[in-house]
């Protein structure tokens, strides 16, 4: 369908289709001739090119992102228990130092409690109905046929399971959210396939004229208020009490100053019409996602979260992070090979049965970054810290 | 300050401080002994470890992400003109094929117009005042002393320039947004330093008792309604008219179907309380950011955008993307070395004077992804496409 | 507890406590002496002062708002069927003319279909738990004890019924949404009382240390993204197909122009980070609420809605309004007396069993205003219309 | 244009056009015959029917809403200074008692400081351009012609003045915000007319093909994140320090409990994806707006605000309210007659030069309601208070 013409010089797919090392080399050479750019480092990768099939098209090599490690981080979850050293990939100087500082303080405070409250994922197709009355009837029909729709959806997959259906009409259109358990996978491909099976039958059986399999309503890879209500990924809470004495010793602040800091940034977030409240959730998420082979674009939904810093009646500081829509996986996608596999292995999070563990380690890691950056901002040390560790250091 | 104890075994920083290859190897070995994970591929990187200084701490190697290329993409901007082959790093199968398809259609349609409407970045410190009256007076004071504050801020940097000051009181606290031009750099470190110089003087001269240099109000790396009002990064528009005939030939859809599709997803986005509207902005942004050494966490603010698909009076399709807060840089951060440098070079976007060009190529690339995924969803081909190119393909 | 002192002259409550006409007169006289303002028209009301008890404190009379009527409006709902003349109270010139115009066009188009999709209301207390683990356990406990909690809540009321419980943890706090059917009443007082009964038992039985009965999470009288997900009030859809020919004849526009208008305002709403999309929902809601004795402050949650204008394949216009959180009542509050009672009677919506009917008439009325104002804006007649009917007309 | 037919029986406009008392009576009689509803109380109003012209169409009488008064409220603003008794119209029992309690405590605490930070209003037309390049050029053109556009706009009005122009492109459309000072009037009619004059010239001079005078972007009568950035109405801050001792004596709470309460409700608001944070802003706004003849639908934009409760270092409580988009007027609309005129007079806010004073009294009144309701919720007295004063009291 996509044809080469004089004006539109396509990539040499036909000539060098495939994932062999020489296919990649051919493309690099072709690009070098057209753009003048050397692609030697791109080509000097340690990934098996054949195993890229299914993860990328038109491969030419690998991007390499500096990788470091921070810890120890003591986690007291239901799935993650013990002390972890956490891999993070980034080029933002001072960031790992910030997370490391927070992890050590949290560990010395007795560790981070975490809980997975919800673990699911969803697709939200939208159906077109002829009119308002038909839309109303359609909703009743969907509710009556939930069992049959579950059978159809579940028959397409060995891993996922349809948990529930929810209808949201907007005018004569009806959004139907199909929410699934997805095991240890991200699950979007699986649940789209399962949902499509159900949709085909809905179209046959109802006056709905057609549908769009992904309406955008689910919040996948976008920032929506609806994410806070759940349904997209894993919902976690993580928290710890940091003794006032440790705040003073390690972070040069105290519980009262941190409480005031939080109050103030909360007001600024409301003033900005922010979805949620945080210091640097996106930093930790991105660095962990790149390191562990996640679908990094999911940082957009995963970063919608809420931080609390609360001086307790005893004068210590309770810190917490709430993540309503964290997307992490330990099977599928980019998790199976290369540096991602090694990084997952470092956390003992490789393969089946490990996704909730990875989620708990992620939440606890993010809490460390929130604590550390909040302290740096509250005490006014933030800019200096970046001067010391950031780009321009001699 | 961070001490090793029996209970909290810190990373061996003292023993192997630094960025030499053997320092990284030492850390990998240390981790291998504690976690049992092999880190051989992590260690098999092509980056110069010494040059990681300033970009990361506790380095152990590099994360490697599959890298491909898509194009050609014809861009008709003010800063980017011509045909480009765009590097993208991802592990999400079918994604590059989707962007490539959109790029070819846009190129055959005559290319993508782009404009940089605004180019700036900001820090938004918040100041504490004693009471409401003092907050009101403080705002007047700031407005009267804008010239002096500009002098103080600009004196700290050779690259940035304070463009304007804006005050937003919330109770007795006042958020003062310092908005700068930042040249070709991301600029957060620079503008924090410049802003701090101004803040010191404000604290001396006014009843403000203290301040927080980053209140969260600016929208850096978080999703806020305020981002749409501008001030964070580059604001761009990009668009093209795709003839109905090309829609039919290449995308198996037409302008009317695409218009209906857009209407429907718009309703779903409102129903989800979404910030903006898009199909897959986060995918393209993340892949481009990893490839070109951007601060990938900025995908969170950059992905707040608005897509339009509009059937013209002539029956063709006008597609557009509006990006109010895109953060890209061609100097500083992770842009200077390794695979990032090569990828920037492939786009002729290396170094000074190239950031707006990179921004325009980015916007045009994202438009391609929106067009292609919208067509796949509108026609119902989306799931099949993922079956063909995604993970489970034999 | 509130004492009179020399500095703080309280209202003469003790001297003239009560709701007799002379009590109101005494207060008016007292105010007149202190402020110099005549309150004769305030005193010239037709409400029975004794019946104000329970609706207001410190009464001095009544505010009088101009009241008009618009129609006919043909409604084809499940609860409202037939032609209605709708009372509206306002001082905004041209507004009733706008609604009337829309109603007549909708009626000539065959009437407005409406459906009540959901009918409920909620309180969302927040509970404090000692730590993250306890918060996780608390959620499981609530889920296990839903039956008992329903018994406790339902025992306090003859009208409401607890439909479901939902938990949303934020850090170590847990928001528990108690969602009720409320019959024909607004129901906030009733459901607060019912919820409090359940909360008392929760506090006895769990480690929760205390709770706040209204956390703000429910969206009562505030604008939240959560309202779109439902649970606060009645969720309705209403819609109609307006033939292109009627658009041309009565509104001097056509389906294509209206589609373009909608596209354009949608983009402007996204750019404004708007919750929902509409032309003038607040106008009609406020006017209807004042006329019919509703709690007018509920216009804030009721006005979060979504309008669609969609050119059909046949070239006509499908218009719809979606109201996720409409609050209307036909018993309790201000509905039982005076002008409110008469206005409800005019709609045959007085008393028990009529709330959904009132909701459907409200939704259909709002649709008329959206259609009419959209047409006025699309055609450029809006400003002239206000010139003709608004304040400055001779 | 709107014709009577057999099927669609229009209101008897031709037979009884006009605003004479007998015209209203005729319409009431006509309605009574068709609906069976008595409209005697509707007809027993004290408003001069002739003076309703310009405020409403098809008048049949007046809605009467119970009116009470609360105070004293000591205000220390720039425009309002002294002690006020504030009129409020509502049917929500216990509400006035709540506001009164807060006012007395604030007055005893030394009064409420208020400041008007911004005072303006805007229309935000959207222009259609042929393509992205033309949209970019259009923005430059608008910026270059600001002086001329100001002349054109200002020439249409003796009261308003164009303060500034701001452009926000979305794809190939450009929203141009015209922001005006509006004196003591609400100003929407005036500024629409002024803006239209400028728009006509823009259409003549530029490639823009057409425009929509109100795009919805301004946030008038809708809830948008953009309202927090200002431009719609008056932006105010109001605050007070309430001594811990007064909290204990009058509100049975203390500064620490109130701080914890605020922390907790803040988290619930973030979880709800709320625009701003408050306890009951909509209640006070609605009651004041009905009493003083405001355009009550503006409660939707006015209720977007932010409350803070902050324990000071001295252990007292600083309370504040921030209102970014309050719409109040003392001339025009419904302010000139009847009970509205009397209520404005009671506040010495009648006519020219009084709008900012009314705004300050409004902000201070709202603060009282926030303080009082927050205390009732924090202490658990809320439900009991409603039992005592609300509908079901014997």
PDB file of N, CA, C and O in Angstrom, chain C residues 3 9 13 41-42 46 55 57-58 60-61 63-65 67 85 91 94 100 108 173 221-222 225 264 269 273 278 283 342, chain D residues 3 9 13 41-42 46 55 57 60-61 63-65 67 85 91 94 100 108 173 221-222 225 264 269 273 278 283 342:
ATOM      1  N   UNK C   3     -22.456  35.648  72.188  1.00  0.00           N
ATOM      2  CA  UNK C   3     -22.932  36.677  73.120  1.00  0.00           C
ATOM      3  C   UNK C   3     -22.838  38.070  72.508  1.00  0.00           C
ATOM      4  O   UNK C   3     -21.942  38.373  71.736  1.00  0.00           O
ATOM      5  N   UNK C   9     -22.425  43.965  67.839  1.00  0.00           N
ATOM      6  CA  UNK C   9     -23.863  44.021  68.048  1.00  0.00           C
ATOM      7  C   UNK C   9     -24.562  42.951  67.216  1.00  0.00           C
ATOM      8  O   UNK C   9     -24.687  43.083  66.005  1.00  0.00           O
ATOM      9  N   UNK C  13     -31.810  38.489  68.138  1.00  0.00           N
ATOM     10  CA  UNK C  13     -32.451  37.187  68.069  1.00  0.00           C
ATOM     11  C   UNK C  13     -33.298  36.920  69.303  1.00  0.00           C
ATOM     12  O   UNK C  13     -34.420  36.470  69.214  1.00  0.00           O
ATOM     13  N   UNK C  41     -40.088  46.523  50.272  1.00  0.00           N
ATOM     14  CA  UNK C  41     -40.417  45.501  49.268  1.00  0.00           C
ATOM     15  C   UNK C  41     -40.035  44.115  49.797  1.00  0.00           C
ATOM     16  O   UNK C  41     -40.751  43.140  49.589  1.00  0.00           O
ATOM     17  N   UNK C  42     -38.916  44.047  50.498  1.00  0.00           N
ATOM     18  CA  UNK C  42     -38.552  42.789  51.161  1.00  0.00           C
ATOM     19  C   UNK C  42     -39.694  42.309  52.059  1.00  0.00           C
ATOM     20  O   UNK C  42     -40.004  41.112  52.139  1.00  0.00           O
ATOM     21  N   UNK C  46     -45.383  37.396  49.832  1.00  0.00           N
ATOM     22  CA  UNK C  46     -46.622  36.624  49.909  1.00  0.00           C
ATOM     23  C   UNK C  46     -46.388  35.247  50.515  1.00  0.00           C
ATOM     24  O   UNK C  46     -47.251  34.371  50.449  1.00  0.00           O
ATOM     25  N   UNK C  55     -36.272  26.388  56.743  1.00  0.00           N
ATOM     26  CA  UNK C  55     -35.674  26.765  55.453  1.00  0.00           C
ATOM     27  C   UNK C  55     -34.672  27.900  55.569  1.00  0.00           C
ATOM     28  O   UNK C  55     -33.829  28.084  54.699  1.00  0.00           O
ATOM     29  N   UNK C  57     -32.873  30.976  58.627  1.00  0.00           N
ATOM     30  CA  UNK C  57     -32.844  31.584  59.951  1.00  0.00           C
ATOM     31  C   UNK C  57     -32.791  33.104  59.795  1.00  0.00           C
ATOM     32  O   UNK C  57     -32.454  33.615  58.736  1.00  0.00           O
ATOM     33  N   UNK C  58     -33.125  33.803  60.883  1.00  0.00           N
ATOM     34  CA  UNK C  58     -33.116  35.272  60.878  1.00  0.00           C
ATOM     35  C   UNK C  58     -33.899  35.844  59.699  1.00  0.00           C
ATOM     36  O   UNK C  58     -33.440  36.786  59.046  1.00  0.00           O
ATOM     37  N   UNK C  60     -36.223  37.973  57.273  1.00  0.00           N
ATOM     38  CA  UNK C  60     -36.731  39.354  57.250  1.00  0.00           C
ATOM     39  C   UNK C  60     -37.758  39.550  56.130  1.00  0.00           C
ATOM     40  O   UNK C  60     -38.321  40.627  55.998  1.00  0.00           O
ATOM     41  N   UNK C  61     -37.987  38.542  55.309  1.00  0.00           N
ATOM     42  CA  UNK C  61     -38.958  38.672  54.237  1.00  0.00           C
ATOM     43  C   UNK C  61     -38.629  37.739  53.106  1.00  0.00           C
ATOM     44  O   UNK C  61     -38.275  36.582  53.341  1.00  0.00           O
ATOM     45  N   UNK C  63     -36.833  37.560  48.946  1.00  0.00           N
ATOM     46  CA  UNK C  63     -36.293  38.147  47.715  1.00  0.00           C
ATOM     47  C   UNK C  63     -37.250  37.822  46.585  1.00  0.00           C
ATOM     48  O   UNK C  63     -37.774  36.713  46.522  1.00  0.00           O
ATOM     49  N   UNK C  64     -37.501  38.788  45.722  1.00  0.00           N
ATOM     50  CA  UNK C  64     -38.420  38.551  44.610  1.00  0.00           C
ATOM     51  C   UNK C  64     -37.645  38.625  43.295  1.00  0.00           C
ATOM     52  O   UNK C  64     -36.956  39.604  43.023  1.00  0.00           O
ATOM     53  N   UNK C  65     -37.779  37.579  42.521  1.00  0.00           N
ATOM     54  CA  UNK C  65     -37.048  37.474  41.254  1.00  0.00           C
ATOM     55  C   UNK C  65     -38.071  37.380  40.120  1.00  0.00           C
ATOM     56  O   UNK C  65     -38.973  36.545  40.188  1.00  0.00           O
ATOM     57  N   UNK C  67     -40.310  36.363  37.213  1.00  0.00           N
ATOM     58  CA  UNK C  67     -40.617  35.002  36.803  1.00  0.00           C
ATOM     59  C   UNK C  67     -41.371  35.027  35.481  1.00  0.00           C
ATOM     60  O   UNK C  67     -42.348  35.764  35.340  1.00  0.00           O
ATOM     61  N   UNK C  85     -45.154  23.907  29.752  1.00  0.00           N
ATOM     62  CA  UNK C  85     -44.775  25.318  29.823  1.00  0.00           C
ATOM     63  C   UNK C  85     -43.929  25.462  31.072  1.00  0.00           C
ATOM     64  O   UNK C  85     -44.363  25.105  32.171  1.00  0.00           O
ATOM     65  N   UNK C  91     -33.049  37.593  35.942  1.00  0.00           N
ATOM     66  CA  UNK C  91     -33.019  39.000  35.542  1.00  0.00           C
ATOM     67  C   UNK C  91     -32.131  39.200  34.331  1.00  0.00           C
ATOM     68  O   UNK C  91     -31.715  40.310  34.029  1.00  0.00           O
ATOM     69  N   UNK C  94     -33.279  38.486  27.514  1.00  0.00           N
ATOM     70  CA  UNK C  94     -33.080  37.692  26.305  1.00  0.00           C
ATOM     71  C   UNK C  94     -32.952  36.205  26.582  1.00  0.00           C
ATOM     72  O   UNK C  94     -33.020  35.393  25.662  1.00  0.00           O
ATOM     73  N   UNK C 100     -37.167  29.764  24.831  1.00  0.00           N
ATOM     74  CA  UNK C 100     -38.452  29.567  24.150  1.00  0.00           C
ATOM     75  C   UNK C 100     -38.239  29.172  22.687  1.00  0.00           C
ATOM     76  O   UNK C 100     -38.876  28.254  22.163  1.00  0.00           O
ATOM     77  N   UNK C 108     -41.360  21.235  17.392  1.00  0.00           N
ATOM     78  CA  UNK C 108     -41.705  21.050  15.973  1.00  0.00           C
ATOM     79  C   UNK C 108     -40.895  19.928  15.337  1.00  0.00           C
ATOM     80  O   UNK C 108     -41.298  19.352  14.326  1.00  0.00           O
ATOM     81  N   UNK C 173      -5.511   7.536  54.757  1.00  0.00           N
ATOM     82  CA  UNK C 173      -6.919   7.863  54.915  1.00  0.00           C
ATOM     83  C   UNK C 173      -7.739   7.107  53.880  1.00  0.00           C
ATOM     84  O   UNK C 173      -7.279   6.842  52.793  1.00  0.00           O
ATOM     85  N   UNK C 221     -22.140  20.450  45.229  1.00  0.00           N
ATOM     86  CA  UNK C 221     -21.980  21.906  45.138  1.00  0.00           C
ATOM     87  C   UNK C 221     -20.549  22.339  44.813  1.00  0.00           C
ATOM     88  O   UNK C 221     -20.127  23.421  45.210  1.00  0.00           O
ATOM     89  N   UNK C 222     -19.815  21.497  44.146  1.00  0.00           N
ATOM     90  CA  UNK C 222     -18.501  21.917  43.645  1.00  0.00           C
ATOM     91  C   UNK C 222     -18.275  21.223  42.301  1.00  0.00           C
ATOM     92  O   UNK C 222     -18.963  20.265  41.973  1.00  0.00           O
ATOM     93  N   UNK C 225     -14.031  16.519  38.490  1.00  0.00           N
ATOM     94  CA  UNK C 225     -14.019  15.498  37.457  1.00  0.00           C
ATOM     95  C   UNK C 225     -14.789  14.260  37.882  1.00  0.00           C
ATOM     96  O   UNK C 225     -15.401  13.579  37.064  1.00  0.00           O
ATOM     97  N   UNK C 264     -15.605  23.792  16.887  1.00  0.00           N
ATOM     98  CA  UNK C 264     -14.792  24.939  17.265  1.00  0.00           C
ATOM     99  C   UNK C 264     -14.890  25.233  18.761  1.00  0.00           C
ATOM    100  O   UNK C 264     -13.887  25.485  19.425  1.00  0.00           O
ATOM    101  N   UNK C 269     -13.054  24.744  24.586  1.00  0.00           N
ATOM    102  CA  UNK C 269     -13.242  24.182  25.932  1.00  0.00           C
ATOM    103  C   UNK C 269     -12.024  23.367  26.366  1.00  0.00           C
ATOM    104  O   UNK C 269     -11.611  23.433  27.511  1.00  0.00           O
ATOM    105  N   UNK C 273      -9.292  24.034  29.621  1.00  0.00           N
ATOM    106  CA  UNK C 273      -9.291  23.000  30.665  1.00  0.00           C
ATOM    107  C   UNK C 273     -10.645  22.946  31.350  1.00  0.00           C
ATOM    108  O   UNK C 273     -10.755  22.942  32.575  1.00  0.00           O
ATOM    109  N   UNK C 278     -20.447  23.096  27.201  1.00  0.00           N
ATOM    110  CA  UNK C 278     -21.829  23.548  27.077  1.00  0.00           C
ATOM    111  C   UNK C 278     -21.877  24.981  26.605  1.00  0.00           C
ATOM    112  O   UNK C 278     -20.866  25.679  26.559  1.00  0.00           O
ATOM    113  N   UNK C 283     -27.472  28.909  32.923  1.00  0.00           N
ATOM    114  CA  UNK C 283     -28.598  29.840  32.836  1.00  0.00           C
ATOM    115  C   UNK C 283     -29.933  29.146  33.088  1.00  0.00           C
ATOM    116  O   UNK C 283     -30.715  29.568  33.943  1.00  0.00           O
ATOM    117  N   UNK C 342     -46.358  26.500  43.399  1.00  0.00           N
ATOM    118  CA  UNK C 342     -47.175  26.802  42.222  1.00  0.00           C
ATOM    119  C   UNK C 342     -46.445  26.456  40.926  1.00  0.00           C
ATOM    120  O   UNK C 342     -47.042  25.939  39.970  1.00  0.00           O
TER     121      UNK C 342
ATOM    122  N   UNK D   3     -44.475  30.575  14.645  1.00  0.00           N
ATOM    123  CA  UNK D   3     -45.911  30.647  14.354  1.00  0.00           C
ATOM    124  C   UNK D   3     -46.711  29.666  15.193  1.00  0.00           C
ATOM    125  O   UNK D   3     -46.260  28.573  15.508  1.00  0.00           O
ATOM    126  N   UNK D   9     -49.065  24.969  20.529  1.00  0.00           N
ATOM    127  CA  UNK D   9     -49.773  26.146  21.026  1.00  0.00           C
ATOM    128  C   UNK D   9     -48.804  27.057  21.767  1.00  0.00           C
ATOM    129  O   UNK D   9     -48.390  26.780  22.894  1.00  0.00           O
ATOM    130  N   UNK D  13     -48.468  35.495  23.117  1.00  0.00           N
ATOM    131  CA  UNK D  13     -47.623  36.671  23.127  1.00  0.00           C
ATOM    132  C   UNK D  13     -48.300  37.826  22.396  1.00  0.00           C
ATOM    133  O   UNK D  13     -48.321  38.948  22.861  1.00  0.00           O
ATOM    134  N   UNK D  41     -49.858  33.137  44.186  1.00  0.00           N
ATOM    135  CA  UNK D  41     -48.707  33.691  44.924  1.00  0.00           C
ATOM    136  C   UNK D  41     -47.697  34.258  43.928  1.00  0.00           C
ATOM    137  O   UNK D  41     -47.076  35.288  44.172  1.00  0.00           O
ATOM    138  N   UNK D  42     -47.535  33.567  42.801  1.00  0.00           N
ATOM    139  CA  UNK D  42     -46.696  34.115  41.732  1.00  0.00           C
ATOM    140  C   UNK D  42     -47.160  35.527  41.364  1.00  0.00           C
ATOM    141  O   UNK D  42     -46.353  36.433  41.119  1.00  0.00           O
ATOM    142  N   UNK D  46     -44.380  42.141  44.558  1.00  0.00           N
ATOM    143  CA  UNK D  46     -44.255  43.562  44.857  1.00  0.00           C
ATOM    144  C   UNK D  46     -43.341  44.280  43.864  1.00  0.00           C
ATOM    145  O   UNK D  46     -42.950  45.416  44.079  1.00  0.00           O
ATOM    146  N   UNK D  55     -35.200  42.520  31.624  1.00  0.00           N
ATOM    147  CA  UNK D  55     -34.690  41.502  32.541  1.00  0.00           C
ATOM    148  C   UNK D  55     -35.275  40.120  32.279  1.00  0.00           C
ATOM    149  O   UNK D  55     -34.692  39.118  32.688  1.00  0.00           O
ATOM    150  N   UNK D  57     -38.454  37.858  29.673  1.00  0.00           N
ATOM    151  CA  UNK D  57     -39.528  37.869  28.691  1.00  0.00           C
ATOM    152  C   UNK D  57     -40.660  36.967  29.197  1.00  0.00           C
ATOM    153  O   UNK D  57     -40.448  36.128  30.077  1.00  0.00           O
ATOM    154  N   UNK D  60     -44.725  36.438  34.212  1.00  0.00           N
ATOM    155  CA  UNK D  60     -46.021  36.111  34.821  1.00  0.00           C
ATOM    156  C   UNK D  60     -46.065  36.525  36.290  1.00  0.00           C
ATOM    157  O   UNK D  60     -47.079  36.362  36.941  1.00  0.00           O
ATOM    158  N   UNK D  61     -44.977  37.027  36.824  1.00  0.00           N
ATOM    159  CA  UNK D  61     -44.963  37.448  38.221  1.00  0.00           C
ATOM    160  C   UNK D  61     -43.557  37.383  38.782  1.00  0.00           C
ATOM    161  O   UNK D  61     -42.604  37.779  38.106  1.00  0.00           O
ATOM    162  N   UNK D  63     -40.825  34.942  41.457  1.00  0.00           N
ATOM    163  CA  UNK D  63     -40.529  33.873  42.400  1.00  0.00           C
ATOM    164  C   UNK D  63     -40.120  34.522  43.710  1.00  0.00           C
ATOM    165  O   UNK D  63     -39.396  35.524  43.711  1.00  0.00           O
ATOM    166  N   UNK D  64     -40.597  33.966  44.812  1.00  0.00           N
ATOM    167  CA  UNK D  64     -40.259  34.538  46.110  1.00  0.00           C
ATOM    168  C   UNK D  64     -39.408  33.529  46.888  1.00  0.00           C
ATOM    169  O   UNK D  64     -39.802  32.379  47.069  1.00  0.00           O
ATOM    170  N   UNK D  65     -38.271  33.986  47.344  1.00  0.00           N
ATOM    171  CA  UNK D  65     -37.326  33.127  48.050  1.00  0.00           C
ATOM    172  C   UNK D  65     -37.122  33.689  49.453  1.00  0.00           C
ATOM    173  O   UNK D  65     -36.830  34.885  49.595  1.00  0.00           O
ATOM    174  N   UNK D  67     -35.836  35.259  52.661  1.00  0.00           N
ATOM    175  CA  UNK D  67     -34.665  36.136  52.793  1.00  0.00           C
ATOM    176  C   UNK D  67     -34.377  36.364  54.270  1.00  0.00           C
ATOM    177  O   UNK D  67     -35.277  36.723  55.030  1.00  0.00           O
ATOM    178  N   UNK D  85     -24.272  43.833  57.917  1.00  0.00           N
ATOM    179  CA  UNK D  85     -25.295  42.795  58.066  1.00  0.00           C
ATOM    180  C   UNK D  85     -25.664  42.366  56.653  1.00  0.00           C
ATOM    181  O   UNK D  85     -26.048  43.212  55.834  1.00  0.00           O
ATOM    182  N   UNK D  91     -33.449  28.454  50.775  1.00  0.00           N
ATOM    183  CA  UNK D  91     -34.396  27.573  51.478  1.00  0.00           C
ATOM    184  C   UNK D  91     -33.656  26.425  52.143  1.00  0.00           C
ATOM    185  O   UNK D  91     -34.270  25.426  52.516  1.00  0.00           O
ATOM    186  N   UNK D  94     -30.423  25.920  58.278  1.00  0.00           N
ATOM    187  CA  UNK D  94     -29.152  25.859  59.000  1.00  0.00           C
ATOM    188  C   UNK D  94     -28.043  26.637  58.302  1.00  0.00           C
ATOM    189  O   UNK D  94     -27.001  26.884  58.901  1.00  0.00           O
ATOM    190  N   UNK D 100     -23.662  33.009  60.022  1.00  0.00           N
ATOM    191  CA  UNK D 100     -23.682  33.967  61.131  1.00  0.00           C
ATOM    192  C   UNK D 100     -22.618  33.616  62.170  1.00  0.00           C
ATOM    193  O   UNK D 100     -21.887  34.476  62.665  1.00  0.00           O
ATOM    194  N   UNK D 108     -15.038  38.960  65.985  1.00  0.00           N
ATOM    195  CA  UNK D 108     -14.372  38.967  67.301  1.00  0.00           C
ATOM    196  C   UNK D 108     -12.869  38.750  67.172  1.00  0.00           C
ATOM    197  O   UNK D 108     -12.099  39.111  68.049  1.00  0.00           O
ATOM    198  N   UNK D 173      -7.341  27.385  14.266  1.00  0.00           N
ATOM    199  CA  UNK D 173      -8.221  28.379  14.864  1.00  0.00           C
ATOM    200  C   UNK D 173      -7.458  29.166  15.917  1.00  0.00           C
ATOM    201  O   UNK D 173      -6.564  28.648  16.559  1.00  0.00           O
ATOM    202  N   UNK D 221     -19.746  31.318  33.363  1.00  0.00           N
ATOM    203  CA  UNK D 221     -20.809  30.375  33.757  1.00  0.00           C
ATOM    204  C   UNK D 221     -20.470  28.913  33.489  1.00  0.00           C
ATOM    205  O   UNK D 221     -21.352  28.102  33.238  1.00  0.00           O
ATOM    206  N   UNK D 222     -19.188  28.600  33.501  1.00  0.00           N
ATOM    207  CA  UNK D 222     -18.800  27.193  33.440  1.00  0.00           C
ATOM    208  C   UNK D 222     -17.542  27.021  34.288  1.00  0.00           C
ATOM    209  O   UNK D 222     -16.874  27.991  34.622  1.00  0.00           O
ATOM    210  N   UNK D 225     -10.389  25.118  34.357  1.00  0.00           N
ATOM    211  CA  UNK D 225      -9.100  25.389  34.960  1.00  0.00           C
ATOM    212  C   UNK D 225      -8.598  26.781  34.615  1.00  0.00           C
ATOM    213  O   UNK D 225      -7.916  27.419  35.405  1.00  0.00           O
ATOM    214  N   UNK D 264      -6.982  16.792  55.356  1.00  0.00           N
ATOM    215  CA  UNK D 264      -7.766  15.627  54.957  1.00  0.00           C
ATOM    216  C   UNK D 264      -8.721  15.953  53.812  1.00  0.00           C
ATOM    217  O   UNK D 264      -8.838  15.179  52.853  1.00  0.00           O
ATOM    218  N   UNK D 269     -10.290  16.261  47.881  1.00  0.00           N
ATOM    219  CA  UNK D 269     -10.527  17.072  46.678  1.00  0.00           C
ATOM    220  C   UNK D 269      -9.602  16.639  45.533  1.00  0.00           C
ATOM    221  O   UNK D 269     -10.024  16.578  44.381  1.00  0.00           O
ATOM    222  N   UNK D 273     -10.577  14.960  41.710  1.00  0.00           N
ATOM    223  CA  UNK D 273     -10.226  15.780  40.544  1.00  0.00           C
ATOM    224  C   UNK D 273     -11.013  17.088  40.569  1.00  0.00           C
ATOM    225  O   UNK D 273     -11.611  17.501  39.582  1.00  0.00           O
ATOM    226  N   UNK D 278     -12.983  23.775  48.605  1.00  0.00           N
ATOM    227  CA  UNK D 278     -13.826  24.617  49.455  1.00  0.00           C
ATOM    228  C   UNK D 278     -14.781  23.767  50.260  1.00  0.00           C
ATOM    229  O   UNK D 278     -14.923  22.561  50.019  1.00  0.00           O
ATOM    230  N   UNK D 283     -22.966  27.816  48.485  1.00  0.00           N
ATOM    231  CA  UNK D 283     -24.110  28.201  49.321  1.00  0.00           C
ATOM    232  C   UNK D 283     -24.181  29.710  49.533  1.00  0.00           C
ATOM    233  O   UNK D 283     -25.205  30.343  49.275  1.00  0.00           O
ATOM    234  N   UNK D 342     -33.060  47.022  47.574  1.00  0.00           N
ATOM    235  CA  UNK D 342     -33.073  47.208  49.028  1.00  0.00           C
ATOM    236  C   UNK D 342     -31.918  46.467  49.707  1.00  0.00           C
ATOM    237  O   UNK D 342     -31.308  46.977  50.648  1.00  0.00           O
TER     238      UNK D 342
END
